[in-house]
């Protein structure tokens, strides 16, 4: 058996760029399907239970929650199989093909076709979400631990640039979300799928599969081996107390983040009542600030450490959620103190700046910190646990908010996010980054 060591030098620039381009490609799915267009289309047009859309919001939560439950069960097992068989790239390609195909099929959904829309959403989001863990498992291969922060930040930054490009073209070409414009806006599925299909090509051309080749086993033998490795790793996780503690924090933080991703534009439409021009401005604002946050905080990690930067981004999230929740009060305060007649939708853009900076930086910092605490020989399996934690968080957060807004309405339900980010900050306090990295380096496989 050999100790698990991180690479001493950076991977070739072309390979790092190819890895980061998968973030560029898949962010189009996140924004077009989950955040900006299809989520709004599903609640207001496909379900269309005006005036408060509580049923649409609840069914949206259910569909996303089901897809994430599937990821929770599949991620560790797939990770164990990939680590043994050195087949991360093949698993990544399979998730990519399934995402593209099911996203394109959303074109055929008609208003009122609730179950087909939910089924395609479950399949496409499952494939996209599990692919996040697959691509993240390559991160420890790309450089020493001290470089993982800026590499992860580069991926997230390119992701938000990709999302900006994809969504800008969609909004310009397809128009607004409405029943009257349905024949055009339904093309959001094929556009998101096609963007993912083309933009991820550099990943499969330049990203390398590392490790010693092992003989190919039958499907049943691979499954049994995967289960055995998962069970063995669960027993060994006691040695990785810093990683285990971090995953608890990631659970709470990602629960809040997935709420923002899934409901922010629904919140803007239903609670703030924004105009189409402000909706577009919010999208641009969040994408730019998220890219800046991912790059800026990514470079800070090399100086301050991933844990400190992660804590800083969680504190920034608290300010962002307060700004979202108190947008009406901030609007009145601006009028009384500054004498300006701003509308709530314009003050909401300020919350968008804070959310964008938090969104890119927190996810990048968490992914990099997992990479720092992960044994190199078990990268896919341990990032499978990261995927399990983040998607279990998505189930908890999105379904939890769906139930809370069903009882209280969406305007006050956003306070749920404040609690989640406070818990994330408290949970990460015991983590010792240097101790965790030393344990990961000493691991023998």
XYZ file of C-alpha atoms in Angstrom:
445
model
C 0.000 0.000 0.000
C 1.174 3.524 -0.690
C 0.510 6.823 1.025
C -1.862 9.218 -0.722
C 0.041 12.296 -1.906
C -1.032 15.434 -3.709
C 0.769 16.427 -6.933
C 3.878 18.524 -6.278
C 3.365 20.683 -9.367
C 0.497 22.118 -11.348
C -1.062 20.138 -14.160
C -0.630 21.562 -17.678
C -2.550 24.798 -18.226
C -4.569 23.222 -21.008
C -5.792 20.498 -18.661
C -6.727 22.987 -15.929
C -8.619 25.026 -18.519
C -10.357 21.901 -19.820
C -11.426 21.001 -16.278
C -12.721 24.522 -15.648
C -14.669 24.519 -18.918
C -17.047 21.917 -17.502
C -18.107 24.544 -14.961
C -18.495 26.980 -17.861
C -20.719 24.478 -19.678
C -22.924 23.234 -16.864
C -23.692 26.644 -15.386
C -25.947 27.261 -18.379
C -28.140 24.418 -17.103
C -28.223 25.810 -13.556
C -29.281 29.271 -14.631
C -31.549 28.542 -17.577
C -33.371 25.555 -16.087
C -33.184 25.943 -12.308
C -32.797 29.661 -11.580
C -33.821 32.124 -14.269
C -36.187 30.681 -16.882
C -37.630 27.192 -16.488
C -38.326 27.472 -12.740
C -40.397 30.588 -13.399
C -41.993 28.917 -16.429
C -42.916 25.822 -14.436
C -44.536 27.658 -11.514
C -46.349 30.427 -13.413
C -47.243 28.780 -16.730
C -47.005 24.972 -16.647
C -48.677 24.741 -13.202
C -50.053 28.286 -13.214
C -51.931 28.393 -9.906
C -52.158 32.185 -9.641
C -52.206 34.400 -7.676
C -49.744 33.042 -5.069
C -48.395 29.983 -6.979
C -48.030 27.998 -3.765
C -48.812 24.688 -5.458
C -46.375 25.427 -8.283
C -43.660 26.346 -5.795
C -44.312 23.174 -3.782
C -44.241 20.879 -6.842
C -41.051 22.595 -8.022
C -39.525 21.840 -4.620
C -40.670 18.217 -4.776
C -39.171 17.603 -8.230
C -35.810 19.072 -7.251
C -35.826 17.226 -3.929
C -36.463 13.856 -5.615
C -33.572 14.396 -8.036
C -31.230 15.253 -5.192
C -32.324 12.214 -3.154
C -31.229 10.056 -6.077
C -27.833 11.776 -6.050
C -27.483 11.247 -2.299
C -27.755 7.490 -2.728
C -25.747 7.226 -5.945
C -22.772 9.546 -5.293
C -20.693 7.538 -2.781
C -21.243 4.269 -4.650
C -20.303 5.784 -8.006
C -17.267 7.404 -6.397
C -16.064 4.091 -4.984
C -16.451 2.366 -8.359
C -14.649 5.206 -10.159
C -11.709 5.170 -7.736
C -11.252 1.420 -8.160
C -11.776 1.203 -11.921
C -10.158 4.546 -12.844
C -13.297 5.393 -14.797
C -14.128 8.916 -13.636
C -14.083 10.265 -17.157
C -16.534 7.639 -18.418
C -18.943 8.339 -15.568
C -18.610 12.072 -16.230
C -19.383 11.533 -19.920
C -22.473 9.451 -19.119
C -23.851 12.165 -16.809
C -23.134 14.779 -19.487
C -25.011 12.865 -22.207
C -28.021 12.242 -19.942
C -28.168 15.919 -18.931
C -28.081 17.101 -22.534
C -30.726 14.635 -23.745
C -33.295 15.178 -20.990
C -32.847 18.953 -21.013
C -33.517 19.125 -24.737
C -36.697 17.059 -24.244
C -38.191 19.832 -22.090
C -39.145 21.497 -25.374
C -42.054 19.062 -25.766
C -43.707 19.931 -22.434
C -46.996 21.834 -22.800
C -48.782 24.077 -20.235
C -50.611 21.811 -17.821
C -48.289 18.832 -18.446
C -47.121 18.836 -14.840
C -46.002 15.214 -14.456
C -43.926 15.050 -17.696
C -42.264 18.330 -16.756
C -41.430 17.035 -13.281
C -40.092 13.722 -14.642
C -37.746 15.426 -17.107
C -36.659 17.880 -14.434
C -35.852 15.016 -12.039
C -33.789 13.163 -14.671
C -31.928 16.178 -16.025
C -31.159 17.649 -12.616
C -30.023 14.257 -11.295
C -27.583 13.885 -14.178
C -26.347 17.460 -13.867
C -26.009 17.290 -10.070
C -24.143 13.985 -9.911
C -21.856 15.249 -12.676
C -20.826 18.092 -10.351
C -19.316 15.531 -8.007
C -17.659 13.645 -10.860
C -15.894 16.744 -12.215
C -14.935 17.912 -8.706
C -13.121 14.616 -8.051
C -10.497 15.641 -10.634
C -9.571 18.781 -8.639
C -6.898 17.150 -6.384
C -5.118 15.922 -9.554
C -4.538 19.439 -10.840
C -2.004 20.795 -8.362
C -0.693 20.980 -4.778
C -3.114 21.765 -1.965
C -2.026 25.406 -1.850
C -3.188 25.880 -5.454
C -6.615 24.242 -5.168
C -8.288 27.480 -4.060
C -7.514 29.487 -7.163
C -8.089 26.492 -9.467
C -11.520 25.935 -7.939
C -12.166 29.677 -8.143
C -11.213 29.685 -11.815
C -13.786 26.975 -12.473
C -16.559 28.804 -10.649
C -15.643 32.117 -12.318
C -15.729 30.555 -15.782
C -19.012 28.940 -14.778
C -20.658 32.262 -14.081
C -19.259 33.730 -17.274
C -20.720 30.742 -19.139
C -24.034 31.262 -17.415
C -23.980 34.931 -18.353
C -23.340 34.131 -22.002
C -25.950 31.363 -22.197
C -28.684 33.252 -20.396
C -28.051 36.567 -22.141
C -28.550 34.920 -25.523
C -31.634 33.109 -24.233
C -33.310 36.235 -22.867
C -32.527 38.219 -26.011
C -33.677 35.516 -28.426
C -36.566 33.916 -26.550
C -38.155 36.815 -24.700
C -40.122 36.816 -21.458
C -41.680 33.981 -19.467
C -45.406 34.040 -20.242
C -48.164 31.878 -21.679
C -48.425 34.192 -24.685
C -44.721 33.702 -25.453
C -44.689 29.952 -24.745
C -43.917 28.853 -28.301
C -40.633 30.769 -28.138
C -39.649 30.374 -24.491
C -40.068 26.571 -24.669
C -36.809 26.528 -26.676
C -34.955 27.158 -23.399
C -34.533 23.370 -22.988
C -32.819 22.694 -26.331
C -30.732 25.853 -25.977
C -29.469 24.876 -22.509
C -28.776 21.316 -23.662
C -26.981 22.435 -26.812
C -24.844 24.922 -24.902
C -23.765 22.205 -22.461
C -23.081 19.795 -25.336
C -20.695 22.142 -27.153
C -19.041 23.985 -24.281
C -17.928 20.799 -22.451
C -15.987 19.404 -25.419
C -12.608 20.800 -24.156
C -13.107 18.882 -20.902
C -13.234 15.517 -22.643
C -10.371 16.414 -24.984
C -7.850 17.598 -22.381
C -8.748 16.243 -18.942
C -6.647 13.182 -18.034
C -7.653 10.010 -16.219
C -4.852 9.292 -13.727
C -4.021 6.159 -11.761
C -2.915 2.602 -12.373
C -5.158 0.624 -14.719
C -7.047 -2.237 -13.138
C -8.691 -5.197 -14.887
C -12.288 -4.610 -15.962
C -14.826 -6.388 -13.760
C -18.355 -7.402 -14.629
C -21.125 -4.946 -13.732
C -22.236 -7.079 -10.800
C -18.679 -7.468 -9.519
C -18.129 -3.699 -9.800
C -21.320 -3.046 -7.861
C -20.300 -5.449 -5.094
C -16.819 -3.959 -4.961
C -18.282 -0.428 -4.813
C -20.533 -1.337 -1.893
C -17.595 -2.978 -0.088
C -15.413 0.118 -0.563
C -18.168 2.433 0.653
C -18.647 0.334 3.789
C -14.896 0.233 4.407
C -14.614 3.991 3.967
C -17.457 4.632 6.390
C -15.491 2.758 9.050
C -12.343 4.702 8.159
C -14.053 8.100 8.257
C -13.425 8.280 11.990
C -9.836 9.248 11.099
C -11.050 12.203 9.029
C -12.774 14.195 11.734
C -12.008 17.551 10.112
C -13.507 16.428 6.817
C -16.551 14.977 8.577
C -17.071 18.228 10.476
C -16.645 20.246 7.298
C -19.303 18.176 5.531
C -21.775 19.050 8.290
C -21.080 22.735 7.659
C -21.324 22.217 3.899
C -24.716 20.562 4.428
C -26.171 23.644 6.123
C -24.475 26.136 3.780
C -25.529 24.327 0.617
C -29.099 24.000 1.908
C -29.225 27.794 1.999
C -27.444 28.187 -1.327
C -29.767 25.784 -3.137
C -32.745 27.723 -1.799
C -31.316 30.911 -3.321
C -30.513 29.172 -6.614
C -33.981 27.621 -6.906
C -36.114 30.462 -5.572
C -34.335 33.802 -6.032
C -35.891 34.646 -9.392
C -39.216 33.195 -8.297
C -38.919 35.488 -5.242
C -38.219 38.467 -7.472
C -41.265 37.749 -9.628
C -43.730 36.885 -6.849
C -42.627 38.966 -3.839
C -40.714 41.937 -5.239
C -42.787 42.143 -8.425
C -39.920 43.262 -10.622
C -40.077 44.428 -14.214
C -38.450 42.448 -17.006
C -35.633 45.017 -17.287
C -34.786 44.667 -13.578
C -34.932 40.880 -13.885
C -32.333 41.039 -16.648
C -30.222 43.494 -14.655
C -30.338 41.208 -11.619
C -29.137 38.297 -13.681
C -26.202 40.280 -15.087
C -25.340 41.668 -11.647
C -25.289 38.264 -9.957
C -23.226 36.626 -12.696
C -20.548 39.312 -12.729
C -20.257 39.583 -8.950
C -20.244 35.790 -8.585
C -17.344 35.497 -11.033
C -15.458 38.284 -9.227
C -16.136 36.635 -5.868
C -14.966 33.217 -7.036
C -11.705 34.562 -8.500
C -10.972 37.062 -5.738
C -11.682 34.790 -2.799
C -9.996 31.895 -4.624
C -6.699 33.794 -4.654
C -7.221 34.825 -1.028
C -7.280 31.149 -0.049
C -3.604 30.789 -0.943
C -2.774 33.478 1.646
C -5.376 33.075 4.372
C -6.269 29.397 4.067
C -9.435 27.801 2.705
C -11.177 27.544 6.086
C -10.844 31.251 6.916
C -12.057 32.280 3.487
C -14.972 29.855 3.720
C -15.993 31.422 7.059
C -15.747 34.893 5.542
C -18.046 33.926 2.676
C -20.628 32.526 5.105
C -20.663 35.848 6.967
C -21.231 37.580 3.640
C -24.216 35.291 3.055
C -25.820 36.509 6.298
C -25.713 40.093 5.019
C -27.120 39.009 1.651
C -30.096 37.145 3.150
C -30.875 40.059 5.470
C -30.865 42.383 2.469
C -33.238 40.083 0.544
C -35.639 39.719 3.464
C -35.599 43.419 4.379
C -35.757 44.864 0.861
C -39.037 46.762 1.613
C -37.569 48.188 4.845
C -34.343 49.181 3.068
C -36.429 50.889 0.393
C -38.241 52.967 3.010
C -34.947 53.714 4.772
C -33.355 54.941 1.542
C -36.350 57.214 0.964
C -36.281 58.717 4.475
C -32.511 59.099 4.854
C -31.425 59.853 1.304
C -34.588 61.356 -0.100
C -34.516 59.052 -3.138
C -37.667 57.535 -4.646
C -36.190 54.117 -5.382
C -38.540 51.221 -5.916
C -38.139 47.956 -4.009
C -37.086 46.166 -7.194
C -34.128 48.531 -7.565
C -33.060 48.139 -3.931
C -33.303 44.381 -4.497
C -30.357 44.733 -6.879
C -28.192 45.617 -3.862
C -29.113 42.253 -2.363
C -28.137 40.743 -5.715
C -24.605 42.169 -5.443
C -24.127 40.639 -1.990
C -25.672 37.340 -3.101
C -23.452 37.140 -6.173
C -20.253 37.746 -4.217
C -21.351 35.132 -1.683
C -22.527 32.590 -4.249
C -19.332 32.253 -6.246
C -16.909 32.518 -3.350
C -18.612 30.179 -0.864
C -19.067 27.288 -3.272
C -15.519 27.635 -4.581
C -14.051 27.805 -1.071
C -16.013 24.769 0.134
C -14.979 22.669 -2.868
C -11.326 23.645 -2.447
C -11.391 22.884 1.280
C -12.805 19.427 0.597
C -9.952 18.921 -1.862
C -7.415 19.935 0.795
C -8.785 17.360 3.266
C -9.238 14.525 0.735
C -6.823 11.577 0.225
C -5.666 11.582 -3.363
C -6.301 7.866 -3.872
C -9.941 8.235 -2.798
C -10.749 11.538 -4.532
C -13.830 10.305 -6.386
C -15.239 8.505 -3.346
C -14.667 11.396 -0.940
C -16.052 13.909 -3.407
C -18.947 11.469 -3.673
C -19.567 12.111 0.022
C -19.291 15.835 -0.702
C -21.895 15.366 -3.437
C -24.051 13.381 -1.029
C -23.849 16.155 1.579
C -24.615 18.936 -0.890
C -27.556 17.156 -2.490
C -28.979 16.009 0.843
C -28.733 19.685 1.748
C -30.632 20.573 -1.407
C -33.430 18.167 -0.458
C -33.582 19.545 3.056
C -33.328 23.202 2.035
C -35.578 23.311 -1.012
C -38.277 21.023 0.339
C -38.068 22.765 3.718
C -38.560 26.177 2.143
C -41.355 24.785 -0.009
C -43.223 23.701 3.125
C -42.482 26.921 5.034
C -43.674 29.133 2.169
C -46.775 26.944 1.873
C -47.573 27.926 5.477
C -46.224 31.489 5.704
C -45.769 32.694 2.147
C -42.484 33.134 0.299
C -41.707 36.634 1.641
C -41.107 35.488 5.236
C -39.949 31.953 4.453
C -36.588 33.321 3.262
C -35.626 33.765 6.947
C -35.086 30.008 6.969
C -31.857 30.684 5.049
C -30.491 32.870 7.855
C -30.717 29.980 10.297
C -28.981 27.639 7.860
C -25.961 29.915 7.319
C -25.564 30.550 11.056
C -25.490 26.778 11.623
C -22.908 26.418 8.831
C -20.630 28.962 10.507
C -20.904 27.279 13.905
C -20.281 23.819 12.451
C -17.024 24.740 10.671
C -15.363 26.368 13.707
C -13.724 23.118 14.992
C -12.133 22.306 11.617
C -8.320 22.394 11.610
C -7.139 22.696 8.004
C -3.477 21.730 8.581
C -4.355 18.711 10.715
C -6.897 17.499 8.161
C -4.437 17.865 5.278
C -1.803 15.877 7.181
C -4.279 13.048 7.799
C -5.184 12.992 4.102
C -1.500 12.806 3.081
C -0.864 9.942 5.498
C -3.774 7.855 4.239
C -2.784 4.494 2.746
C -4.853 2.725 0.086
